[in-house]
mmCIF file of C-alpha atoms in Angstrom:
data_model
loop_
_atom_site.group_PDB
_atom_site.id
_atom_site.type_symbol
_atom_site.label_atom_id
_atom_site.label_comp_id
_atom_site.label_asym_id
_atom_site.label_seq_id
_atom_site.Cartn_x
_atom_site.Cartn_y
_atom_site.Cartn_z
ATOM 1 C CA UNK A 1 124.384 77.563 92.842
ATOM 2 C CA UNK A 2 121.651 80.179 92.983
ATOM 3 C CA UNK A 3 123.660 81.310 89.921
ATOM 4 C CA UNK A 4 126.259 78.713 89.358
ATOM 5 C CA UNK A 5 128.570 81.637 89.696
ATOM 6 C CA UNK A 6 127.370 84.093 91.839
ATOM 7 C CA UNK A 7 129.636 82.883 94.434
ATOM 8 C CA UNK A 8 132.738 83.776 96.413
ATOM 9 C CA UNK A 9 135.194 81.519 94.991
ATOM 10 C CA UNK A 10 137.518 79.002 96.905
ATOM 11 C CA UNK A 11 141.105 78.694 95.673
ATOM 12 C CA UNK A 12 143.389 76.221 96.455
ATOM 13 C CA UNK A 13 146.905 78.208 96.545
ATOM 14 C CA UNK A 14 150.294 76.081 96.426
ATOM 15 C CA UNK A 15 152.151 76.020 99.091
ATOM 16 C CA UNK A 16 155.935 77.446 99.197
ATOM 17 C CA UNK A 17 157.826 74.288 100.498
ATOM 18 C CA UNK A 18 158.910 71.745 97.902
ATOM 19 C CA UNK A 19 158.185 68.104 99.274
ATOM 20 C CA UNK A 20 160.439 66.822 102.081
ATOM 21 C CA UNK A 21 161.747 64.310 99.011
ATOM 22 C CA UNK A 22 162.630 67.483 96.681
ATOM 23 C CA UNK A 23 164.283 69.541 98.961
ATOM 24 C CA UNK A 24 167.657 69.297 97.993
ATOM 25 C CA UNK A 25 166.241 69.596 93.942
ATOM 26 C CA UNK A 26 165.494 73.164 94.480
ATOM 27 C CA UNK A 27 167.580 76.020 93.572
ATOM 28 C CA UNK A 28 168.656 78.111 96.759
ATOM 29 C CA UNK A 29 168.370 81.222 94.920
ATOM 30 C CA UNK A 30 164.945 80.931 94.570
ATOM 31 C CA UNK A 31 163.235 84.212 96.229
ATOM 32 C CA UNK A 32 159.292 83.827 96.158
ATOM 33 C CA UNK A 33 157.168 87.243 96.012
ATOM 34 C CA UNK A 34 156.553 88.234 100.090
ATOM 35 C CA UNK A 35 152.694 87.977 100.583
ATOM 36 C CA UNK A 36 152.462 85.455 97.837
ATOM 37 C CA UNK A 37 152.756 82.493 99.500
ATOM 38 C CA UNK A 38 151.196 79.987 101.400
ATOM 39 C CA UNK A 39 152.861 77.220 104.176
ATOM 40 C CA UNK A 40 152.689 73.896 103.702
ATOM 41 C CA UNK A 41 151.400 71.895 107.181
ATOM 42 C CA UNK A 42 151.978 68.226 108.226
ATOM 43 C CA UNK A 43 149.586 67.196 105.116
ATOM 44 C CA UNK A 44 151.929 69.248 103.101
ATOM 45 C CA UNK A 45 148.965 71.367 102.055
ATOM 46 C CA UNK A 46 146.953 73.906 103.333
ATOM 47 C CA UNK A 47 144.075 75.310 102.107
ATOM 48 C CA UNK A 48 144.056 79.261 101.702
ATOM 49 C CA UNK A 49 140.536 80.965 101.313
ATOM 50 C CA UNK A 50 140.589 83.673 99.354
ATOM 51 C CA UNK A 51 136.968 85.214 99.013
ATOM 52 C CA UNK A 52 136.818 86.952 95.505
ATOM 53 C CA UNK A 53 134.874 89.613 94.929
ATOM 54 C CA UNK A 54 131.147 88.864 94.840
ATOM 55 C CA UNK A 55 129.944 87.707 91.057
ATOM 56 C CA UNK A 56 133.904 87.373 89.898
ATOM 57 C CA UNK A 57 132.489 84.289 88.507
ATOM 58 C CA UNK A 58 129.054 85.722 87.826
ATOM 59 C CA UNK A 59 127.583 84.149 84.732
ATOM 60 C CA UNK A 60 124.545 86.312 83.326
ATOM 61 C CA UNK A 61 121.774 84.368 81.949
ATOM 62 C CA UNK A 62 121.266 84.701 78.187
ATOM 63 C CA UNK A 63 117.671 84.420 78.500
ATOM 64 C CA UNK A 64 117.759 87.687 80.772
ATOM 65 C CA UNK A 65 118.434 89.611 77.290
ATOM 66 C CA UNK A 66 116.577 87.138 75.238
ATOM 67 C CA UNK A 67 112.487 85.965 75.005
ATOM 68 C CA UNK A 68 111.449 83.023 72.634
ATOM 69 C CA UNK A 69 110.991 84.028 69.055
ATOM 70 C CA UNK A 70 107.708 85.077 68.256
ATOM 71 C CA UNK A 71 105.998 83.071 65.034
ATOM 72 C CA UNK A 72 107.244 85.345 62.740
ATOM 73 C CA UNK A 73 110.564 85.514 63.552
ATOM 74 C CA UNK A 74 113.370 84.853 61.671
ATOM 75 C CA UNK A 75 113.752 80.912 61.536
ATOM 76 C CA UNK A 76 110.423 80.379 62.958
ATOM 77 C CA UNK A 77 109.690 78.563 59.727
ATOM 78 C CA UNK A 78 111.070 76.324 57.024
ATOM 79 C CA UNK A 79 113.782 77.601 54.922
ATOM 80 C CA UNK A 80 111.980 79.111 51.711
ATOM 81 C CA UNK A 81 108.967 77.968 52.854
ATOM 82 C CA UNK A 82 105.987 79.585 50.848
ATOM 83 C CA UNK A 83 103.143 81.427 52.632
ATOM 84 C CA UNK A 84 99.764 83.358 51.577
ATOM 85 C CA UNK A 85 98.728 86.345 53.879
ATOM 86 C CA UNK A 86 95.700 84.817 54.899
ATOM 87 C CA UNK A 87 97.578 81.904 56.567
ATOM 88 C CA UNK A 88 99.551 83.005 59.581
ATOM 89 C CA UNK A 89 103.132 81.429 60.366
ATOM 90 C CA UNK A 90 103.272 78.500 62.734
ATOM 91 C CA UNK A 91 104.942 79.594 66.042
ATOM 92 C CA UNK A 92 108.566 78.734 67.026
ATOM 93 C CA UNK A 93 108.840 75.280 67.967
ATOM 94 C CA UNK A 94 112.116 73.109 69.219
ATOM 95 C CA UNK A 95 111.429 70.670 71.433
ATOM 96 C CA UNK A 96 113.623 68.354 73.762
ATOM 97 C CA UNK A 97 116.706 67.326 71.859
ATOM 98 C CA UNK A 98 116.720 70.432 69.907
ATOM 99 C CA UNK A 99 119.998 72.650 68.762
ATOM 100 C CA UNK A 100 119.734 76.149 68.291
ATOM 101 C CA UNK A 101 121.426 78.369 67.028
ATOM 102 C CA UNK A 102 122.002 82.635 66.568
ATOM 103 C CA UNK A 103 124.370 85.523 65.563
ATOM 104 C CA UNK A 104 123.136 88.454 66.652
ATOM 105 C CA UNK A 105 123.326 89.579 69.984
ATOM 106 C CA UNK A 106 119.059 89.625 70.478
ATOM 107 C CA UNK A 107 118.884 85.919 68.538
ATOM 108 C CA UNK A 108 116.995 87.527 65.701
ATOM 109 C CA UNK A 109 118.347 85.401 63.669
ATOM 110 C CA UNK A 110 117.767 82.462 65.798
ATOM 111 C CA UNK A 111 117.379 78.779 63.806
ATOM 112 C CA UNK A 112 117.272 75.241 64.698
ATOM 113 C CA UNK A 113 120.736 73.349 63.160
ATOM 114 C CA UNK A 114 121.866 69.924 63.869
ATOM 115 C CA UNK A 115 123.210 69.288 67.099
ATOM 116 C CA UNK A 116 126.918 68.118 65.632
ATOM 117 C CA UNK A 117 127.127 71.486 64.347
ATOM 118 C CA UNK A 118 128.360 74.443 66.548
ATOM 119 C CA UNK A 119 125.562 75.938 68.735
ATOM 120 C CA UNK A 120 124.457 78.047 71.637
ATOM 121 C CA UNK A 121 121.276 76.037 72.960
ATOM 122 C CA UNK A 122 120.390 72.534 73.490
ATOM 123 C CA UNK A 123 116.683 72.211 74.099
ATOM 124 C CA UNK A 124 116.157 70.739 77.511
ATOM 125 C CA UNK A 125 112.162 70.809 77.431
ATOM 126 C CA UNK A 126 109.318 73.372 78.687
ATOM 127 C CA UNK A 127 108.325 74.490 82.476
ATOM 128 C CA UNK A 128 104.881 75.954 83.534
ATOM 129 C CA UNK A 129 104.837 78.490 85.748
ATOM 130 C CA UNK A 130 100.939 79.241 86.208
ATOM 131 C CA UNK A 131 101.430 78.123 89.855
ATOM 132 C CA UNK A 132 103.071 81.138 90.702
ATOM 133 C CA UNK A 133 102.060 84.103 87.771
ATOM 134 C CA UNK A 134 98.494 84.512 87.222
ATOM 135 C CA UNK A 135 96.312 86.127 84.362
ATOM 136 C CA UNK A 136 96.802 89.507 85.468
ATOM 137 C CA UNK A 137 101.046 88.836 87.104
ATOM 138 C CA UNK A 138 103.536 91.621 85.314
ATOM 139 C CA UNK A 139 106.153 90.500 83.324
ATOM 140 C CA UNK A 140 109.130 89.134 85.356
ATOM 141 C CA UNK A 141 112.523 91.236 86.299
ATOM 142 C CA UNK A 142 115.404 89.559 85.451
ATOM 143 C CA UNK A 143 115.872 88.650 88.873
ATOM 144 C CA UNK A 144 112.823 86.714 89.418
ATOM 145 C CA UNK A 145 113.925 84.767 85.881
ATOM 146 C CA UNK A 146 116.738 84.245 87.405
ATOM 147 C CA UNK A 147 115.705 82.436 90.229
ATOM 148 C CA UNK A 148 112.861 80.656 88.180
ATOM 149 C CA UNK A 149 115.306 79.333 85.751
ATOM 150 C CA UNK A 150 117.456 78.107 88.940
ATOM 151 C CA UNK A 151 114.763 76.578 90.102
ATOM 152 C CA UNK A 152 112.956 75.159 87.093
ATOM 153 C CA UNK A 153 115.635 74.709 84.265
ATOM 154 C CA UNK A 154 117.965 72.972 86.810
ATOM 155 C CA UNK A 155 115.274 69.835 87.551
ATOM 156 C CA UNK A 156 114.463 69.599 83.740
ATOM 157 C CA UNK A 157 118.006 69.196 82.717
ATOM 158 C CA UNK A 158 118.256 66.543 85.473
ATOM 159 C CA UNK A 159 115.220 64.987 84.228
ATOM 160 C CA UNK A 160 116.868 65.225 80.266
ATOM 161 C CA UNK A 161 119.839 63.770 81.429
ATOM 162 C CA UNK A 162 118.973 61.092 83.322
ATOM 163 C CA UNK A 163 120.160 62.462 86.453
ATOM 164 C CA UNK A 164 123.749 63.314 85.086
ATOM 165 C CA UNK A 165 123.716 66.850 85.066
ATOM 166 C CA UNK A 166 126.857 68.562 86.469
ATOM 167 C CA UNK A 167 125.458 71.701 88.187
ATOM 168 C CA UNK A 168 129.476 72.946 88.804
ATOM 169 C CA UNK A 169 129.867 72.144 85.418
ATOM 170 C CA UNK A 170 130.819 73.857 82.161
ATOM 171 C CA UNK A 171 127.308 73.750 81.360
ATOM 172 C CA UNK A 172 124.357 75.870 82.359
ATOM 173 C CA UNK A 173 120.474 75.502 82.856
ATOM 174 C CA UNK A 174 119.078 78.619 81.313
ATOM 175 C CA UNK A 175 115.687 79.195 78.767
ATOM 176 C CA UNK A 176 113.898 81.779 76.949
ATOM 177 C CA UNK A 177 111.104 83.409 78.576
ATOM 178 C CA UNK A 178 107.807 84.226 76.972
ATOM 179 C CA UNK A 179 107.514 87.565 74.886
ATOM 180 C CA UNK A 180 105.895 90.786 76.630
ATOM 181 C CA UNK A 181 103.378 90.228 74.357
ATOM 182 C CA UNK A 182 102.689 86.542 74.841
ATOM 183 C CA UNK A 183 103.575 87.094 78.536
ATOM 184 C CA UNK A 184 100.132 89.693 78.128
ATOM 185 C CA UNK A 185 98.101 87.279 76.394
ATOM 186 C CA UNK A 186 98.689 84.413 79.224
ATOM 187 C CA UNK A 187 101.605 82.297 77.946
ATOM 188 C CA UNK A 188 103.957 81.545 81.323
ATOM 189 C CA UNK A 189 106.399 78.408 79.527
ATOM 190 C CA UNK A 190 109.941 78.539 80.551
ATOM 191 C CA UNK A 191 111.848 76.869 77.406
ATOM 192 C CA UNK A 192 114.072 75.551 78.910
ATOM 193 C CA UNK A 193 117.826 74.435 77.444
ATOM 194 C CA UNK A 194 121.533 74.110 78.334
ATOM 195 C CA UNK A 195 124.241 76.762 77.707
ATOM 196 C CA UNK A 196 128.093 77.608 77.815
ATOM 197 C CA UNK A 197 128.723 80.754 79.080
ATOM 198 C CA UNK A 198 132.035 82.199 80.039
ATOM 199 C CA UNK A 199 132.618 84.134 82.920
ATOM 200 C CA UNK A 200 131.425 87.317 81.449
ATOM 201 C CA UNK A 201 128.104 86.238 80.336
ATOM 202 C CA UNK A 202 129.334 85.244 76.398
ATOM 203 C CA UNK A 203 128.158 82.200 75.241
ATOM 204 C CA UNK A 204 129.984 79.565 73.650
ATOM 205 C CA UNK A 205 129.489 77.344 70.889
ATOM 206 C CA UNK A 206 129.518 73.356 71.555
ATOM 207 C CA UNK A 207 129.319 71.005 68.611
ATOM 208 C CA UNK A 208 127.661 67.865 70.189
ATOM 209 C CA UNK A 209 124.684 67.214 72.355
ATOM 210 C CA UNK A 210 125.727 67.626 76.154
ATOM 211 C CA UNK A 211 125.262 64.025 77.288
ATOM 212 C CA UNK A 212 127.478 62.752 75.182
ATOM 213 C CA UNK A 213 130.309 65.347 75.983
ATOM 214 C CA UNK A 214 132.595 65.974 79.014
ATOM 215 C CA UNK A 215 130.912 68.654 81.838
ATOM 216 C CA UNK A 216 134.240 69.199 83.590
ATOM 217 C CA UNK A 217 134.220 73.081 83.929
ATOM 218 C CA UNK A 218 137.566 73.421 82.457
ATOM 219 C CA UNK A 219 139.702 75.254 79.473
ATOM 220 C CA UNK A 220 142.445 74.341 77.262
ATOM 221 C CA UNK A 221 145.837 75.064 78.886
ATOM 222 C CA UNK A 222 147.260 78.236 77.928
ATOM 223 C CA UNK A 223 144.438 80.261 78.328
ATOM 224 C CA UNK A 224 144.329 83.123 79.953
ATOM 225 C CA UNK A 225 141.034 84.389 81.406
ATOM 226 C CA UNK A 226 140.328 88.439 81.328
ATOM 227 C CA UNK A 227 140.388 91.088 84.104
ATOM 228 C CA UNK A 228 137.797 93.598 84.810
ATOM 229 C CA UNK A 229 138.280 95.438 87.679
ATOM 230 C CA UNK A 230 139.193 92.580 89.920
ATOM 231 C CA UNK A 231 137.150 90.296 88.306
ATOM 232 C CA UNK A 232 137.025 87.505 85.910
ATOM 233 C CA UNK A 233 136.262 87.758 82.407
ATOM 234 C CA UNK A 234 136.417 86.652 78.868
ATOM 235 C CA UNK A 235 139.460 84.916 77.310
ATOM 236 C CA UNK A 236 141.827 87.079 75.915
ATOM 237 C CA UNK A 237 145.383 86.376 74.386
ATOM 238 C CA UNK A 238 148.133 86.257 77.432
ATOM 239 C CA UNK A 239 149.991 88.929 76.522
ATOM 240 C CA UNK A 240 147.190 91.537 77.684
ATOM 241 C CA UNK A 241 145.889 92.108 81.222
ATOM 242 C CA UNK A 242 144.157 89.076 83.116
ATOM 243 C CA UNK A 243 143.499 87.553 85.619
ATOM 244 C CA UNK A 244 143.986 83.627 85.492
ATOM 245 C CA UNK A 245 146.233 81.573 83.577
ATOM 246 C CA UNK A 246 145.222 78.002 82.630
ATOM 247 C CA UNK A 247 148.687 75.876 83.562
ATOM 248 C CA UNK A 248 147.524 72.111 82.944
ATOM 249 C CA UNK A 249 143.914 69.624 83.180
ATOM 250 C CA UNK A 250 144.257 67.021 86.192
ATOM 251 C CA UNK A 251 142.178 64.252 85.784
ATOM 252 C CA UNK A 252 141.084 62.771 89.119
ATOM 253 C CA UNK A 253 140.137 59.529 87.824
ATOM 254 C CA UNK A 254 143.787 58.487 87.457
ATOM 255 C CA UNK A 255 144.421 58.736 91.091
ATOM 256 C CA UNK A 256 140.494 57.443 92.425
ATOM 257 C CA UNK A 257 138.832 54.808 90.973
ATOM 258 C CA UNK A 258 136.330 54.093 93.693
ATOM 259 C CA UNK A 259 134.088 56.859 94.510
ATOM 260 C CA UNK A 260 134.184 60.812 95.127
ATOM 261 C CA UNK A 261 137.206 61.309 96.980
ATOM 262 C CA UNK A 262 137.044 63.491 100.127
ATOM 263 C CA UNK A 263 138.337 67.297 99.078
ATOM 264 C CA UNK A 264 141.706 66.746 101.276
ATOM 265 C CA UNK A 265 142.339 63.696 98.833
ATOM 266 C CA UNK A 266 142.044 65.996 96.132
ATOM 267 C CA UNK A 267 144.321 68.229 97.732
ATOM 268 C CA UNK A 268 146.728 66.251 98.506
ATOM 269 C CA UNK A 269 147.183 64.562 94.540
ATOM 270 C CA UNK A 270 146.226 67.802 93.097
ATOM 271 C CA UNK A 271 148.995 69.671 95.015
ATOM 272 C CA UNK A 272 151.841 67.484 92.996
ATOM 273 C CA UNK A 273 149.748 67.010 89.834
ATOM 274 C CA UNK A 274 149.675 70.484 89.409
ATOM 275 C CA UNK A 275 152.905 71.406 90.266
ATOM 276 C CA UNK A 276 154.128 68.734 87.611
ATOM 277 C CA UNK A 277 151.450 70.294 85.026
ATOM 278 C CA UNK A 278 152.888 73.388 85.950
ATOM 279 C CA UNK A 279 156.515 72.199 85.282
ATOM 280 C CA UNK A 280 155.436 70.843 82.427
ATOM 281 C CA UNK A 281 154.075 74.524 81.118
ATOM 282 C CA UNK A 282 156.310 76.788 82.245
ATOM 283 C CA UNK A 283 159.452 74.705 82.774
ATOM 284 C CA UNK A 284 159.821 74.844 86.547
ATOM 285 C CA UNK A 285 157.390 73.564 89.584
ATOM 286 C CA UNK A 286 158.397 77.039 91.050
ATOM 287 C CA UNK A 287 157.497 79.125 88.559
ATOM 288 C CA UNK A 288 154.765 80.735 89.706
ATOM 289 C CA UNK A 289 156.094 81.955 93.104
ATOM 290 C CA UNK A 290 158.870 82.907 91.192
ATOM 291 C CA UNK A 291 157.232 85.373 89.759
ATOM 292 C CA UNK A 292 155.141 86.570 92.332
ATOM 293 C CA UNK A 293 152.288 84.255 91.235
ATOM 294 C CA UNK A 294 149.801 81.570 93.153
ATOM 295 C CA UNK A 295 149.175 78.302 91.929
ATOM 296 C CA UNK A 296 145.705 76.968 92.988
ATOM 297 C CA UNK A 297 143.199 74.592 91.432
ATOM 298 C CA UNK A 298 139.881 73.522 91.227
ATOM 299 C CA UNK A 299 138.022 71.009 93.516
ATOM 300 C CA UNK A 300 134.922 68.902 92.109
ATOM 301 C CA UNK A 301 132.162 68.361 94.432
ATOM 302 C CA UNK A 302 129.801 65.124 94.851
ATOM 303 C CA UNK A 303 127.210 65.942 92.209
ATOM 304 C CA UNK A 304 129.661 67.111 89.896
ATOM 305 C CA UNK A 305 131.883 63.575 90.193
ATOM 306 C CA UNK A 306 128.540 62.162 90.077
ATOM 307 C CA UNK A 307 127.420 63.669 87.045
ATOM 308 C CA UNK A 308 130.586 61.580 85.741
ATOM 309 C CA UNK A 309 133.036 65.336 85.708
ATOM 310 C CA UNK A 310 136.751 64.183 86.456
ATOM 311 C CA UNK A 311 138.598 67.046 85.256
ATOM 312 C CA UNK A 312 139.827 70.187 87.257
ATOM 313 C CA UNK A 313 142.335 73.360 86.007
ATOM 314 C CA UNK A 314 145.541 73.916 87.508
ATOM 315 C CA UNK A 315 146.039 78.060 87.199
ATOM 316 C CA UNK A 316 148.240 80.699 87.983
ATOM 317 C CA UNK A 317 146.997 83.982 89.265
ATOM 318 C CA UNK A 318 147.742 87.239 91.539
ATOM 319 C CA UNK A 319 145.745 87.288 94.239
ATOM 320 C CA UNK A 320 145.236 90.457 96.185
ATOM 321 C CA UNK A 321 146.377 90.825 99.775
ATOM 322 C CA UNK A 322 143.317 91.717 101.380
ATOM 323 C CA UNK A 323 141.364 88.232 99.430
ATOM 324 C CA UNK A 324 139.082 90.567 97.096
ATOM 325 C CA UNK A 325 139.743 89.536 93.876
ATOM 326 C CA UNK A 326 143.054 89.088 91.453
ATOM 327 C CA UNK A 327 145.560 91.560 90.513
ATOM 328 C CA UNK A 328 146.178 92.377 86.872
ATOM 329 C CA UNK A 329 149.046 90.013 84.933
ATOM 330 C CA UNK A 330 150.387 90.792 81.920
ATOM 331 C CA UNK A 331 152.375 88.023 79.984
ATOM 332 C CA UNK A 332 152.666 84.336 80.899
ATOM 333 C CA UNK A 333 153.870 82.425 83.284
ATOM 334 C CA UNK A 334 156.137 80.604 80.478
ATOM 335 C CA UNK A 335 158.045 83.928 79.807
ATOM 336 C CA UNK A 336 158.013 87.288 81.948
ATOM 337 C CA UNK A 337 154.963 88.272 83.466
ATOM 338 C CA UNK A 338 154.363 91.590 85.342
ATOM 339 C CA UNK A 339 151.972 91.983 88.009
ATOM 340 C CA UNK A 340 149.408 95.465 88.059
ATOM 341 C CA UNK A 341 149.414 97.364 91.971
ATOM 342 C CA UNK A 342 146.602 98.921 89.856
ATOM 343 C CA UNK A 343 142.419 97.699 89.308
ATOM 344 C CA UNK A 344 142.248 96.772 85.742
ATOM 345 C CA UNK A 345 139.611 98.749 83.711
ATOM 346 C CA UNK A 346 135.950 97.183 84.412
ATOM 347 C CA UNK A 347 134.156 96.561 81.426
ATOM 348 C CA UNK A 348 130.372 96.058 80.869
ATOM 349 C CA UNK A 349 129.006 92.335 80.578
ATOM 350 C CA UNK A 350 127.733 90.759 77.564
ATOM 351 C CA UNK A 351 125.127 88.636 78.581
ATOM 352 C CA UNK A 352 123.907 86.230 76.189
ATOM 353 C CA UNK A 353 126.009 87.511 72.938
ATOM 354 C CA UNK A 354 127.829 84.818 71.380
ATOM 355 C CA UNK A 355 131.322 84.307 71.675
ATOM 356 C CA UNK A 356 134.193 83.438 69.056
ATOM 357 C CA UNK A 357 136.270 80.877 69.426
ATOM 358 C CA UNK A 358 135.961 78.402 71.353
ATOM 359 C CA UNK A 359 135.688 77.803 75.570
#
């Protein structure tokens, strides 16, 4: 991902017809939403494209708000640690393995905690870039960071761990950039480290070290994900505007057991796993069409099921008619739900403040 989710996204909407087995299980007086539905072919699922609107998914790099903590920064030292004038702080350090840690929205009050308590950044390890930024090279745009911490950040997580990093993941490669003022006196190391951000750009807390947890790029059922404009954003409680509802967690390893499955094997268990999660949620398999809802889930690619991700989200949404982005909901899918002819409000990103609660 040049940024993991900078990308049109690729649903996977249910189709209207039950199962040929189920037929005679469904209610007659069933009336999906006209344009809301999809038609199932021979395979009994087809795969609807809808291209959201560019950066829906767009996850803002923390470290395009943020620059490592000078050495007399807040934390850069030991807790009550006694110094004379004449002896000058030693600088920031937290090498590979490292948990960090902030409030504030500029990590001024950044500090090093163990990595079983709740944090923001797990220390991946450092990245030169003299190769391409000489002596006398300005200070990066966020942009260019962007694409250096793509670049760079990526192969050092890889390299942390052990080849098992989930790119699609819940997890992101991000670091700190110099200061301006280190940048000026010739320092050009990426610190590099892995984040969770949510699709606004807030980070999330994680309360073990990432190889040990699961990188499946999922959230807890019943949450709803936020609307701005026609885009994604932060979590919010279900009974306000958004745009996604999180029906149920498939996990792929119960149906394959001997190596990635192609996506149309995904499709094709994902298609009645989901409508049975959804069941299970809501209290019918129909229950999003009867509402005027979509149900669609996720697909993992190779590196992700290499990485060891099984998991995927079945969801209910609104998708526009002309595939740019979702309509606003309001309520869940559980209870009544209305759907918005109108944009929701866009609101501003937050890049790199943290988040409460949890992803």
């Amino acid at each position: 991902m040049s940024d993991p989710h900078e990308v049109q996204a690729v649903w996977k909407v249910m189709a209207e017809s039950p199962e040929p087995e189920q037929q005679d299980q469904r209610s007659d007086s069933t009336h999906p939403s006209e344009g809301r539905r999809a038609r199932r072919d021979s395979a009994n699922a087809r795969l609807v494209m809808i291209s959201a609107v560019l950066g829906a998914l767009l996850v803002f790099t923390v470290a395009a708000a943020l620059n490592w903590p000078s050495s007399d920064a807040p934390g850069s030292g030991g807790v009550g640690e006694q110094r004379t004038s004449a002896a000058p702080p030693p600088p920031f350090e937290a090498a590979a393995g490292s948990c960090l840690n902030w409030t504030e929205p500029d990590a001024s009050d950044i500090r090093k905690v163990n990595c079983s308590e709740p944090h923001l950044f797990e220390m991946t390890g450092k990245s030169e870039v003299w190769a391409r930024f000489g002596p006398d090279a300005p200070f990066p745009s966020t942009e260019v960071f962007n694409e250096l911490k793509t670049q760079r950040c990526t192969d050092v997580a890889r390299q942390y761990l052990d080849d098992r990093f989930d790119p699609n993941g819940r997890f992101e490669a991000s670091a700190f950039l110099p200061s301006r003022e280190s940048w000026r006196n010739g320092d050009r190391t990426l610190h590099c480290a892995l984040q969770q951000p949510g699709p606004a750009g807030k980070l999330y807390r994680f309360d073990d070290k990432v190889g040990r947890l699961d990188q499946s790029d999922t959230y807890e059922v019943g949450t709803c994900l936020g609307i701005s404009g026609t885009s994604l954003s932060s979590p919010v409680e279900c009974s306000e505007q958004h745009s996604v509802e999180i029906v149920g967690v498939a996990d792929l390893s119960e149906e394959f057991n001997e190596g990635f499955p192609p996506t149309e094997d995904q499709d094709k268990y994902l298609i009645t796993t989901c409508q049975e999660q959804l069941k299970n949620y809501a209290g019918s398999k129909n229950a999003a069409e009867d509402k005027g809802l979509a149900l669609y889930w996720d697909n993992l690619e190779k590196q992700s099921w290499q990485a060891g991700s099984r998991k995927v989200n079945c969801k209910v949404a609104a998708p526009q008619e002309q595939d740019d982005g979702f309509s606003p909901v309001t309520g869940s899918v559980a209870a009544e739900v209305s759907v918005s002819d109108q944009p929701a409000p866009t609101t501003s990103p937050t890049p790199g403040v943290p988040a409460t609660g949890t992803r």
